[in-house]
CSV table of C-alpha atoms (C1' of nucleotides) in Angstrom, one decimal:
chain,number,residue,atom,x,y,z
A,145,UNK,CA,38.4,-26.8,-6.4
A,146,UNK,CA,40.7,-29.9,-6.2
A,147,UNK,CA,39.6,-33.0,-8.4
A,148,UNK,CA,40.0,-36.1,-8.8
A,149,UNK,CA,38.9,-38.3,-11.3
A,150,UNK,CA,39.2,-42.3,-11.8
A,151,UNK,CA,39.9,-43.9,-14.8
A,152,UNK,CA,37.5,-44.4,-17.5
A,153,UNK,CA,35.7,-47.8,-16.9
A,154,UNK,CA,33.3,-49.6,-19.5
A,155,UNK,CA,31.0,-51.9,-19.7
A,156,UNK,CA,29.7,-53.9,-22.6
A,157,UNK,CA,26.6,-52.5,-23.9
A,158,UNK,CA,25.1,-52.1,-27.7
A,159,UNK,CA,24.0,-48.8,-29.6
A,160,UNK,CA,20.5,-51.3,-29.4
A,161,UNK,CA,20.5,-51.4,-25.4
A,162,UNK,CA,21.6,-47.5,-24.9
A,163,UNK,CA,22.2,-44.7,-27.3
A,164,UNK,CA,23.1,-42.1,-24.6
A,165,UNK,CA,22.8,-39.1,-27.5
A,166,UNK,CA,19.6,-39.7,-27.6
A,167,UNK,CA,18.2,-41.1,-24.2
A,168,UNK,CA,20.2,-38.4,-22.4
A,169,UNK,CA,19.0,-35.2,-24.7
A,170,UNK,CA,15.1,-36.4,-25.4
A,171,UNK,CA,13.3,-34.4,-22.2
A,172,UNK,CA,13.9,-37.3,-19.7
A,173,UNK,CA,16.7,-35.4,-17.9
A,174,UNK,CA,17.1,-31.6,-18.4
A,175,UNK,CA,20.8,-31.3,-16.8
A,176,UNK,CA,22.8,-33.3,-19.3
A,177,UNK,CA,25.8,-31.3,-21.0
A,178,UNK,CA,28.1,-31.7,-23.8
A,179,UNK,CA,31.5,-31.6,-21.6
A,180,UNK,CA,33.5,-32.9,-24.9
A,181,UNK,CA,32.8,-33.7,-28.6
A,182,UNK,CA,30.7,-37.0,-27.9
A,183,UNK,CA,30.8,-37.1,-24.2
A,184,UNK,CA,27.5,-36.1,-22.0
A,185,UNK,CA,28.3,-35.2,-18.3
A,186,UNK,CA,25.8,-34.0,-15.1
A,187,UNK,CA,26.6,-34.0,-11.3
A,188,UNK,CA,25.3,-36.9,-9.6
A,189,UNK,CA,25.2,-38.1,-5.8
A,190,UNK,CA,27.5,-36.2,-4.9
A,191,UNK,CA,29.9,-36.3,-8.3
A,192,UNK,CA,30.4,-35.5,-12.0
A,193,UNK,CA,29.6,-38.6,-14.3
A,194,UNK,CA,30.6,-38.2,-17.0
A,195,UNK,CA,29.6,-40.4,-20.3
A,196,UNK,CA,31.1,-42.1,-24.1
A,197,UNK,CA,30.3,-44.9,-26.1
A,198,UNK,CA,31.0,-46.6,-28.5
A,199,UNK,CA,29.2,-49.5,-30.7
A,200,UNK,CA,29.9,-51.4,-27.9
A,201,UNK,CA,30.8,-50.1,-24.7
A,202,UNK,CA,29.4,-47.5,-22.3
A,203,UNK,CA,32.2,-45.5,-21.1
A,204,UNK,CA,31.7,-43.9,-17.6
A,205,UNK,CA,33.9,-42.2,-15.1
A,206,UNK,CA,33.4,-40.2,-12.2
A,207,UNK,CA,34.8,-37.3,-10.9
A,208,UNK,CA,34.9,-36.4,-7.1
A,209,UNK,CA,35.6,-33.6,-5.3
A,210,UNK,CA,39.0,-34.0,-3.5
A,211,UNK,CA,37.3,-33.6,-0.5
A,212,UNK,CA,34.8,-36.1,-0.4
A,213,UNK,CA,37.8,-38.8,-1.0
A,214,UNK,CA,38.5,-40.8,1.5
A,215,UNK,CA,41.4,-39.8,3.6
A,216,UNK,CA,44.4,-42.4,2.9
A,217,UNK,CA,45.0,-45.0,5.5
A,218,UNK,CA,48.0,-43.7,7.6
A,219,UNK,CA,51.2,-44.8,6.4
A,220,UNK,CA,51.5,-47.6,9.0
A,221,UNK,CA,48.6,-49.8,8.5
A,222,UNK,CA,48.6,-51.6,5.2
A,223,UNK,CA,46.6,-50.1,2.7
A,224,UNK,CA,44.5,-52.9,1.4
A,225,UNK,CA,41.7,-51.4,-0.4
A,226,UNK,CA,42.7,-48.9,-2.7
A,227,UNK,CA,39.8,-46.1,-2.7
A,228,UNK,CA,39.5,-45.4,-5.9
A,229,UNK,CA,38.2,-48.7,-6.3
A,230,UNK,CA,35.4,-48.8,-3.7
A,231,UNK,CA,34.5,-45.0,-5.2
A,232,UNK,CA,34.1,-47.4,-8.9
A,233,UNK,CA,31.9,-49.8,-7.2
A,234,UNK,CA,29.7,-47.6,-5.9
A,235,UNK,CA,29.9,-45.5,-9.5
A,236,UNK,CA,29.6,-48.5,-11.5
A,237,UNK,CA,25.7,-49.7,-9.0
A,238,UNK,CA,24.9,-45.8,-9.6
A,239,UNK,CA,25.0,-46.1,-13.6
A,240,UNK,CA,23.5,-49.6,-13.7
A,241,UNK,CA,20.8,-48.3,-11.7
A,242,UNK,CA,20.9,-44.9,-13.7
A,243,UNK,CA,19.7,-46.6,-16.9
A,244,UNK,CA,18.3,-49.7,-15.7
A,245,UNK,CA,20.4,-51.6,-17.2
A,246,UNK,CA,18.5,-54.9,-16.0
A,247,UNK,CA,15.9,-54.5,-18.8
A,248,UNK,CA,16.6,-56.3,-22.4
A,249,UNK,CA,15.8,-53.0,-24.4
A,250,UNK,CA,15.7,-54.8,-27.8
A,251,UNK,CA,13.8,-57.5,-26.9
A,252,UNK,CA,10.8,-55.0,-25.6
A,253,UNK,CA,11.5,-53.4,-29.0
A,254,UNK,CA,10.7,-56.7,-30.5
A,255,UNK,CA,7.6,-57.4,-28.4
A,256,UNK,CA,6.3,-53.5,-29.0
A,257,UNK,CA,7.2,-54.0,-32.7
A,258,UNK,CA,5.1,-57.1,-33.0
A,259,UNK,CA,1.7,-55.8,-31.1
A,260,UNK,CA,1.4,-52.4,-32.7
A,261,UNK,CA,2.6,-51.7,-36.7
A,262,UNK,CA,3.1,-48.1,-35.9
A,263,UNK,CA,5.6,-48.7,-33.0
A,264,UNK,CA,7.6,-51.2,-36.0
A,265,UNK,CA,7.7,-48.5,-38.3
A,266,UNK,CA,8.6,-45.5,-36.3
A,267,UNK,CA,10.9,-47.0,-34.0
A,268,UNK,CA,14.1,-48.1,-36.0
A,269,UNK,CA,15.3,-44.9,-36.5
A,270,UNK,CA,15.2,-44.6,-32.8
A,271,UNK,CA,17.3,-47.5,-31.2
A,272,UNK,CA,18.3,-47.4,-28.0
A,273,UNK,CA,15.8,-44.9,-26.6
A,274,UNK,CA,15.9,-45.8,-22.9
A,275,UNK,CA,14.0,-45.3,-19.9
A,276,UNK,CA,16.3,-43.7,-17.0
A,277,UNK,CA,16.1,-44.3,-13.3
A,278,UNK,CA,16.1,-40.3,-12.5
A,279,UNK,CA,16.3,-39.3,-8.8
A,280,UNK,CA,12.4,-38.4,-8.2
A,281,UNK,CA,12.8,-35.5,-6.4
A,282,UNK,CA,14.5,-33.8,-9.6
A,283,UNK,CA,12.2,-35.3,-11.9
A,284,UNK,CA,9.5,-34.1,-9.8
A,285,UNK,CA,10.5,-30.6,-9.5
A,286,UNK,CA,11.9,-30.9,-13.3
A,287,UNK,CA,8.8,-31.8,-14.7
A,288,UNK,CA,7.3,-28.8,-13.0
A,289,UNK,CA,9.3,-26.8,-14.8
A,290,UNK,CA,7.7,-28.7,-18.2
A,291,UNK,CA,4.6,-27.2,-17.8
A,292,UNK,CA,3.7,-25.0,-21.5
A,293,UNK,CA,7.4,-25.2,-22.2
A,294,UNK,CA,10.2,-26.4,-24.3
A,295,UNK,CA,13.5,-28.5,-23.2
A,296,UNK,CA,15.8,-25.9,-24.2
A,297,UNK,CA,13.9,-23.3,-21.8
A,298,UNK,CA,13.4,-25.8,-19.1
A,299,UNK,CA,17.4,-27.0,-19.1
A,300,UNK,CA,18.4,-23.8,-18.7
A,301,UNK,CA,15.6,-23.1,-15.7
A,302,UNK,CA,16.9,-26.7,-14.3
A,303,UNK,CA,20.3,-25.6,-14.2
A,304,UNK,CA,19.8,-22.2,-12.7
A,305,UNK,CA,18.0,-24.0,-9.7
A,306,UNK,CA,21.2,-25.6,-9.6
A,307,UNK,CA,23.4,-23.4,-9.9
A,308,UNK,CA,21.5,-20.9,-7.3
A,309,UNK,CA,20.9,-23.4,-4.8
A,310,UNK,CA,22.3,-26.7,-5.5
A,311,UNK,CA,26.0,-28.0,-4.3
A,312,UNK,CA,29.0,-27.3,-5.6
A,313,UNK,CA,30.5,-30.3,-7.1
A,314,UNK,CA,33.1,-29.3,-9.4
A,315,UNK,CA,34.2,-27.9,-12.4
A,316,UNK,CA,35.2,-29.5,-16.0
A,317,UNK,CA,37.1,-26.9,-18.7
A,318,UNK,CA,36.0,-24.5,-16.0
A,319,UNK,CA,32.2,-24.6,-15.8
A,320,UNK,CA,30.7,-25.4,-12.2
A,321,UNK,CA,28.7,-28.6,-12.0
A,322,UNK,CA,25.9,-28.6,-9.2
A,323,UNK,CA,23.9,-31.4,-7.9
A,324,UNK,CA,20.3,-30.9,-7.8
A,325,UNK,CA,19.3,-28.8,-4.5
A,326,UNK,CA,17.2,-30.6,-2.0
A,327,UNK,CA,13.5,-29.6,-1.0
A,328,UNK,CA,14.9,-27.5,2.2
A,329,UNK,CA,17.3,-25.3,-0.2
A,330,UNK,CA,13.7,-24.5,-2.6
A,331,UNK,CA,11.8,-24.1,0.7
A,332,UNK,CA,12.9,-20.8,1.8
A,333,UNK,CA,10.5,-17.4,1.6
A,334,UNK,CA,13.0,-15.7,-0.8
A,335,UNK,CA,13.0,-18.8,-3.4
A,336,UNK,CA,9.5,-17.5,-5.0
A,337,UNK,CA,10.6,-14.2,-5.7
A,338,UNK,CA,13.9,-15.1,-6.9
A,339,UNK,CA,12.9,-17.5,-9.0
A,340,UNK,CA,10.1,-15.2,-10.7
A,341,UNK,CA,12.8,-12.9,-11.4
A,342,UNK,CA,15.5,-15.6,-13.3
A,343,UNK,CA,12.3,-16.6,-15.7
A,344,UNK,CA,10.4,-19.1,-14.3
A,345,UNK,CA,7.1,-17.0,-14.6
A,346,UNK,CA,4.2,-18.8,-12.1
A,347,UNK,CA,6.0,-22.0,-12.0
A,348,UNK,CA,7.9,-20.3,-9.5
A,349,UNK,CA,5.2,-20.4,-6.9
A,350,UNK,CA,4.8,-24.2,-7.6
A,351,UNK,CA,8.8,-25.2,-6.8
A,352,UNK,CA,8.8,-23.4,-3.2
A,353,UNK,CA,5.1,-24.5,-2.1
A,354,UNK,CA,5.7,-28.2,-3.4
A,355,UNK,CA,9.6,-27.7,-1.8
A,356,UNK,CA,7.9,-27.0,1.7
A,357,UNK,CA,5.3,-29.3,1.4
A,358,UNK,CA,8.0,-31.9,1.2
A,359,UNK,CA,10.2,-30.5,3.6
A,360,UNK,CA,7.0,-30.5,6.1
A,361,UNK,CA,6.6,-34.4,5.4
A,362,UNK,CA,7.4,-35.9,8.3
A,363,UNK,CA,10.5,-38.1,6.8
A,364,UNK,CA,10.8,-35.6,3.8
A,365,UNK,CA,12.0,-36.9,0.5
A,366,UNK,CA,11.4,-40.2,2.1
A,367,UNK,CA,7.9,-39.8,1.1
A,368,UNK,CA,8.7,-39.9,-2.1
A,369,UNK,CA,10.6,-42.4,-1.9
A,370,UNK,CA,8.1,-44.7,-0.5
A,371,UNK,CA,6.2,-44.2,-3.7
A,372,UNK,CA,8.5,-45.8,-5.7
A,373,UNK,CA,8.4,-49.4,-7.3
A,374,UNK,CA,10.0,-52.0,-5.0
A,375,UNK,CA,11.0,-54.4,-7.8
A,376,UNK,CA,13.8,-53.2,-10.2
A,377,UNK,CA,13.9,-53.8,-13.6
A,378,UNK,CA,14.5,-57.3,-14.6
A,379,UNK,CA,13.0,-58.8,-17.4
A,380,UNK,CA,15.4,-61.0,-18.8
A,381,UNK,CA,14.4,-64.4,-17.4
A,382,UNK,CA,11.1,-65.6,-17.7
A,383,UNK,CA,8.2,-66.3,-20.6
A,384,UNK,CA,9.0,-63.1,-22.9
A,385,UNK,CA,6.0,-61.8,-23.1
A,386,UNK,CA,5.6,-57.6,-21.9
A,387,UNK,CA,3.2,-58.4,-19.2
A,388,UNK,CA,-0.4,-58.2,-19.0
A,389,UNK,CA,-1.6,-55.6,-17.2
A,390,UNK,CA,-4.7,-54.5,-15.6
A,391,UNK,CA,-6.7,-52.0,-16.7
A,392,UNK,CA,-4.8,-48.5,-15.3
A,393,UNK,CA,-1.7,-50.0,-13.7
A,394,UNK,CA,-0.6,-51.7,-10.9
A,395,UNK,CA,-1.9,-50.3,-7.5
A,396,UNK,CA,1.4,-49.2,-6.4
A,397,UNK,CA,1.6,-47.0,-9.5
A,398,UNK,CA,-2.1,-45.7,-9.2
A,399,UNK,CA,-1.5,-44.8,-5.3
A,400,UNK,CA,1.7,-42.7,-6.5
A,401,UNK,CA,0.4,-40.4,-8.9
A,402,UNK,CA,-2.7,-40.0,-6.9
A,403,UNK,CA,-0.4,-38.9,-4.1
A,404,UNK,CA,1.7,-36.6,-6.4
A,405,UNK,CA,-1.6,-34.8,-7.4
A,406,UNK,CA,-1.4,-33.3,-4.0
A,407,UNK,CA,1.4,-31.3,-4.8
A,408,UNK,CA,1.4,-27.7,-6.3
A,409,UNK,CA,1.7,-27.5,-10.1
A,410,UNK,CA,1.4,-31.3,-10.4
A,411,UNK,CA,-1.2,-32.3,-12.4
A,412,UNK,CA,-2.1,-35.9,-14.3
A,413,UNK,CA,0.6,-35.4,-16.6
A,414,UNK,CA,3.3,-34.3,-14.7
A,415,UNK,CA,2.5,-37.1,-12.1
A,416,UNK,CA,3.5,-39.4,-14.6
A,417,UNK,CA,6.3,-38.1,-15.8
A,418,UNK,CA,7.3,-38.3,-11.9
A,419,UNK,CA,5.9,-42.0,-11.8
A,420,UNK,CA,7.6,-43.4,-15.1
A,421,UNK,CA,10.9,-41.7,-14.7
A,422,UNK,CA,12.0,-40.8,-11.3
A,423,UNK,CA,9.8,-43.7,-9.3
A,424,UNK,CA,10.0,-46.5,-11.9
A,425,UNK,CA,6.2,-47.1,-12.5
A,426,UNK,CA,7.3,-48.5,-16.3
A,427,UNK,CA,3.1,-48.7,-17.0
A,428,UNK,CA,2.9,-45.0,-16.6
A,429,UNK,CA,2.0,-43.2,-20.3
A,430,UNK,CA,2.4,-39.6,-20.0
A,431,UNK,CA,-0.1,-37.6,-22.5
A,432,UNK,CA,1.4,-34.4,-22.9
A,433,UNK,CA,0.7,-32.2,-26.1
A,434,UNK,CA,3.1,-34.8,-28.4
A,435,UNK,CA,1.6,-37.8,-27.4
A,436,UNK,CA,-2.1,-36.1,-27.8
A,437,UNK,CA,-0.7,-35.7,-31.4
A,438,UNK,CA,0.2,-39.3,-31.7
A,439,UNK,CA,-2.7,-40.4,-30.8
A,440,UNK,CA,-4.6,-38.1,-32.9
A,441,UNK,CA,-2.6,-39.1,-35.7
A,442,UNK,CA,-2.1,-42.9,-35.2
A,443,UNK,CA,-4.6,-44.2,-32.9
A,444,UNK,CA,-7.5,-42.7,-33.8
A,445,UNK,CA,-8.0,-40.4,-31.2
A,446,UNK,CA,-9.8,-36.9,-31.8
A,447,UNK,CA,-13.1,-37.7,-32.8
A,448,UNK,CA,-16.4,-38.2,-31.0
A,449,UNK,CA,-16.4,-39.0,-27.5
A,450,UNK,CA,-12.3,-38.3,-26.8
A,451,UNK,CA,-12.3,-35.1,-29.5
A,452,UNK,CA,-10.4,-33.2,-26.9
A,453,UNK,CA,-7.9,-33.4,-24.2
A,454,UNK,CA,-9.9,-33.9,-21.4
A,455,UNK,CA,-9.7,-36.5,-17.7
A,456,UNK,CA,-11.3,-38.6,-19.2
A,457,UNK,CA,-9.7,-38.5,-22.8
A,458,UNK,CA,-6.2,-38.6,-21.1
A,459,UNK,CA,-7.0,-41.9,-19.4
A,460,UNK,CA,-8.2,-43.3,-22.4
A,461,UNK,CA,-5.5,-42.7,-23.8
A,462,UNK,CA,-3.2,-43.9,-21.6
A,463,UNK,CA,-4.9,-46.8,-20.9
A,464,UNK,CA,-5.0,-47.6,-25.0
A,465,UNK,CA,-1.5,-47.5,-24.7
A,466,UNK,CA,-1.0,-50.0,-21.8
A,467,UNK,CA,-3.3,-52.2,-23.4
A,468,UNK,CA,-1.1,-52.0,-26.5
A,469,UNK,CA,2.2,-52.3,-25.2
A,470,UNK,CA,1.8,-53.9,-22.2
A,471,UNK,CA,3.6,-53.4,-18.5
A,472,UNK,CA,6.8,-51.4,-20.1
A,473,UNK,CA,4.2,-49.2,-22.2
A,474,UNK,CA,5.8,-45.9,-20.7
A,475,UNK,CA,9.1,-46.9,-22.0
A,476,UNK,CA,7.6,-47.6,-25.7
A,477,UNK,CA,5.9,-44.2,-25.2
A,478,UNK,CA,9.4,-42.7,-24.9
A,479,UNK,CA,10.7,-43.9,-28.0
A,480,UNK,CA,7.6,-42.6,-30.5
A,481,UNK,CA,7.9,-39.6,-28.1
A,482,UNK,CA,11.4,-39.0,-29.0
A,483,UNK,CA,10.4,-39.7,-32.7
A,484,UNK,CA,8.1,-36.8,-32.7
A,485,UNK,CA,10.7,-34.2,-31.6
A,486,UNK,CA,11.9,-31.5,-33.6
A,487,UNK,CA,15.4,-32.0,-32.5
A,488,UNK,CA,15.6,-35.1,-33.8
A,489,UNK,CA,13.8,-34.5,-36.9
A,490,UNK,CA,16.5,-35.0,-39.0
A,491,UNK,CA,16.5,-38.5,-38.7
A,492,UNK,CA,13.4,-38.7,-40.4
A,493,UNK,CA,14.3,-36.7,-43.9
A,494,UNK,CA,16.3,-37.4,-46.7
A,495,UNK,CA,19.7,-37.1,-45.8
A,496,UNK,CA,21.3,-35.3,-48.6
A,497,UNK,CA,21.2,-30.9,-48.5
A,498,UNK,CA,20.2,-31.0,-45.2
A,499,UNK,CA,23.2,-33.2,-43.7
A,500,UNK,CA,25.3,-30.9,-45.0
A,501,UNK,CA,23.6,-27.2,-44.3
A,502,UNK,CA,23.3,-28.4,-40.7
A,503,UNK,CA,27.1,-29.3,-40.7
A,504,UNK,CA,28.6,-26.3,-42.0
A,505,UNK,CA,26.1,-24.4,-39.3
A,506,UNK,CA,27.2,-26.9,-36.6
A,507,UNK,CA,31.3,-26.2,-37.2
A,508,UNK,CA,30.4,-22.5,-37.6
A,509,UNK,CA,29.2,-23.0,-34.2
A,510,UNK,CA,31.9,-24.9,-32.5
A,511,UNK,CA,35.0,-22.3,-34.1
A,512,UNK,CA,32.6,-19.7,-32.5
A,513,UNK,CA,32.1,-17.6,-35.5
A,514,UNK,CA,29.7,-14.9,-35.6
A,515,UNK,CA,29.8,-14.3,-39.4
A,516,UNK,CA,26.8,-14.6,-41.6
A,517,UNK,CA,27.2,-17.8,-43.1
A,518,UNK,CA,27.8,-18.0,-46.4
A,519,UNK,CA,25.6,-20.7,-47.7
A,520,UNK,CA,22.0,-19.8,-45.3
A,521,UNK,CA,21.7,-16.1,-45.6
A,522,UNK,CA,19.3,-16.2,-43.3
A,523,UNK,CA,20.4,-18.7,-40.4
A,524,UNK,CA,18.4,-18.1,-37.4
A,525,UNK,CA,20.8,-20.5,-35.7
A,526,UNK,CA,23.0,-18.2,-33.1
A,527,UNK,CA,24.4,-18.5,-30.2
A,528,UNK,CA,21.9,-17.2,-27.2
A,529,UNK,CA,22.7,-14.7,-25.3
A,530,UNK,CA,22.9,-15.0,-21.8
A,531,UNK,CA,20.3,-13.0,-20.1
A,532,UNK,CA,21.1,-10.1,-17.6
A,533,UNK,CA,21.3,-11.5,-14.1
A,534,UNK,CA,24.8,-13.6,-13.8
A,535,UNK,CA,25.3,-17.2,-14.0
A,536,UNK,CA,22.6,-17.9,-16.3
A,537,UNK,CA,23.6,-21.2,-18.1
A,538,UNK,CA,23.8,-21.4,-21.4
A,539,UNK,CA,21.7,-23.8,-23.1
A,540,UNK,CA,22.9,-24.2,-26.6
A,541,UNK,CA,20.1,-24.4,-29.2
A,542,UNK,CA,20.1,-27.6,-31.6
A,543,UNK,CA,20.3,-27.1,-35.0
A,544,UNK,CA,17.0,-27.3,-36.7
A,545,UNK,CA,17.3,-26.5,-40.4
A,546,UNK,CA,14.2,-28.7,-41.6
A,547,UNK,CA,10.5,-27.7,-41.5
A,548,UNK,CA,8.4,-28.9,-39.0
A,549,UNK,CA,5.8,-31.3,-39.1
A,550,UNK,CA,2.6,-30.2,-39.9
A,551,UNK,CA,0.3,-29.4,-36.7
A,552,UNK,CA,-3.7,-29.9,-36.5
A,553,UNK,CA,-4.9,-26.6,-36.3
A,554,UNK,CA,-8.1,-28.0,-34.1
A,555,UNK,CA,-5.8,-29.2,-31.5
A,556,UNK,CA,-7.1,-28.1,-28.3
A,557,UNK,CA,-5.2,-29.1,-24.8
B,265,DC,C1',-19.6,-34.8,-11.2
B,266,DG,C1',-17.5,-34.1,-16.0
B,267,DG,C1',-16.4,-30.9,-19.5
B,268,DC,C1',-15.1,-26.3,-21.1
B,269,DT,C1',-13.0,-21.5,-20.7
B,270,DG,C1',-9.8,-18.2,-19.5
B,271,DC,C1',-5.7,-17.3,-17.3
B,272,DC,C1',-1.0,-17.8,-15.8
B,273,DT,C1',4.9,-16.4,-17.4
B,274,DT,C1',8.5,-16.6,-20.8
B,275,DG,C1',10.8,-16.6,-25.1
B,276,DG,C1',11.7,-18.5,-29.7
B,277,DA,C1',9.9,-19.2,-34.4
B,278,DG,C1',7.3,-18.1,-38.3
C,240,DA,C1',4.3,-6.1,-34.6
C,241,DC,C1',1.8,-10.2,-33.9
C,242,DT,C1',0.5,-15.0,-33.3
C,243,DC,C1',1.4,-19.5,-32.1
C,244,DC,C1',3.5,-22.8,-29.5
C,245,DA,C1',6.5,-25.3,-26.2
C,246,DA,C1',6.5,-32.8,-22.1
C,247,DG,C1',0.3,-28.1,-18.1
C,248,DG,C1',-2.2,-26.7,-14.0
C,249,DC,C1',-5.9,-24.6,-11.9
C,250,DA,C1',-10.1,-21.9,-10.6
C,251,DG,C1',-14.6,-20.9,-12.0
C,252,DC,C1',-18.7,-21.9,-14.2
DNA sequence: CGGCTGCCTTGGAG
DNA sequence: ACTCCAAGGCAGC
């Protein structure tokens, strides 16, 4: 398919305000993909966006399908407006909007920092952990994915919905990048069946009856839509201070996830994922089976009256959290989230052996040998195989070479 | 009504 | 070979 892509563009942002390696890879979005050493791309509204940085720019461009360019003004009117320009303007509102860029990141830091000791402790290694705008339809239907699985099983599930019945956009180095498919495209009587056979075991039934049951709606994804927070991010101006919030949330929030409950396979916790990241609720605390931990661990959570995961537990927890942090608790929640994943575990050991193991593994990897390495005789780290049907996507595995952290063996969820 | 149990699918890690 | 676990949800008691 014919390309074409603009120019790279940048704007002036700090490792502090956005570290896309990590905001883009910690289970907010699934459909991020290495397209380059250091650059992260996914198909968006209708292109590829395609991301760098550096310590102080964002570096963006977008890549359209030849199609969907503007025809040229005919040779005898003037041609005033070049389009590539209008095509940047519209890019450049998309990634502001993307990663709500409005928000003072390290000033929240700050304020979370100064109201809870554990936030200050875990959270430098973590800069830059950002909330993204995500289009709620795919976080909602992501998210269902989520459910008593892992990121790297629920990218590749994500990008097979894609792939199967999502646009074509284009291609970059030769690999097809789809948009996400709307509810009508998951709606159809086959989807179920097809879906249960690429791997997506009884969260299959849950994508087709919530993809009719927003199809039905009588303005469809507007719906969802309509639940999402009318104010954008913008805390820069006034006294400071995170917000004061009432017990539980705004209403707006508290009317969206009880709506979202409605839906198949949507539960409390996937709700809020849908609420925090694809609806901009910023109050909304996910408790999935990491934060449970956290808390456990933490905040004092696991004993007596909230000893287990219950309805009730999971609101006290959530609401510990808001009360805590404040309005922008879901976004703190993110960053000790990300801090308690495996694939970025390395950050929190001693950076000696281990740096170097997981190098000599990682350039193994890139010159796609498929020796037995010579320093870990017994590397688990390979490359995956793709399964049998066709056009699976490859999801390749991160590198984990240190021991995990210790689990409670009286965890119950 | 709230809490608990068993079950649902798959695949990677230990 | 086997168990546990990975951003859960749901029906039944």
């Amino acid at each position: 398919m014919a390309m074409r892509a603009s120019e790279w563009q940048k704007l002036p942002v700090s490792l502090t305000e956005l570290c896309i390696n990590t905001s883009l890879r910690c289970g907010q979005s699934f459909r991020w993909r290495k397209s380059a050493e250091d650059e992260w791309s996914c198909a968006l509204h209708g292109r590829i966006l395609s991301f760098r940085q550096d310590p102080e720019h964002l570096h963006y461009r977008a890549t359209f399908p030849s199609s969907s360019i503007p025809t040229p003004p005919p040779s005898n009117e003037p041609s005033a407006a070049p389009s590539v320009a209008s095509d940047d303007d519209d890019t450049l509102a998309l990634v502001k909007h993307y990663f709500n860029l409005g928000a003072n990141l390290g000033r929240l830091y700050e304020q979370w920092a100064a109201a809870d000791p554990n936030f200050k402790k875990r959270a430098p290694k973590f800069a830059g952990v950002r909330m993204l705008r995500q289009d709620p339809w795919e976080a909602l239907i992501g998210f269902i994915c989520s459910s008593n699985n892992n990121i790297s099983r629920i990218s590749g599930m994500v990008a097979n919905l894609c792939l199967h019945y999502g646009p074509l956009i284009g291609h970059i180095d030769d690999v097809p990048y789809h948009d996400f498919p709307t509810p009508e495209a998951l709606a159809d009587p086959k989807v179920e069946a097809h879906l249960m056979k690429l791997g997506f075991g009884y969260r299959a039934k849950y994508i087709y009856k919530t993809a009719v049951m927003v199809a039905e709606k009588e303005d469809g994804l507007g719906w969802l839509d309509g639940l999402c927070n009318p104010e954008l991010p913008a805390f820069g101006k006034d006294t400071g201070d995170a917000g004061e919030l009432v017990e539980g949330g705004r209403e707006g929030y508290r009317n969206a996830h009880q709506e979202l409950l409605a839906l198949h396979g949507v539960g409390p916790k996937v709700a809020d994922c849908v609420c925090l990241m694809g609806l901009g609720w910023s109050e909304s605390v996910p408790v999935d089976t990491h934060v449970w931990q956290i808390a456990q661990r933490d905040y004092k959570f696991g004993r007596g009256k909230h000893s287990s995961l219950t309805a009730a537990t999971y609101t006290a927890v959530a609401n510990h959290f808001r009360k805590l942090w404040g309005k922008e608790a879901g976004w703190a929640h993110s960053v000790l989230f990300t801090a308690d994943l495996k694939a970025f575990s390395e950050r929190l050991v001693a950076k000696t052996e281990v740096k170097e193991e997981t190098t000599i593994v990682k350039e193994e990897l890139d010159a796609g040998v498929a020796q037995v390495s010579k320093i870990k005789t017994t590397a688990k780290t390979r490359v995956k195989r793709a399964p049998a049907d066709e056009g699976h996507v490859m999801v390749k595995a991160e590198e984990e070479i240190t021991s995990r952290s210790k689990r409670r063996k009286t965890r119950r969820v």
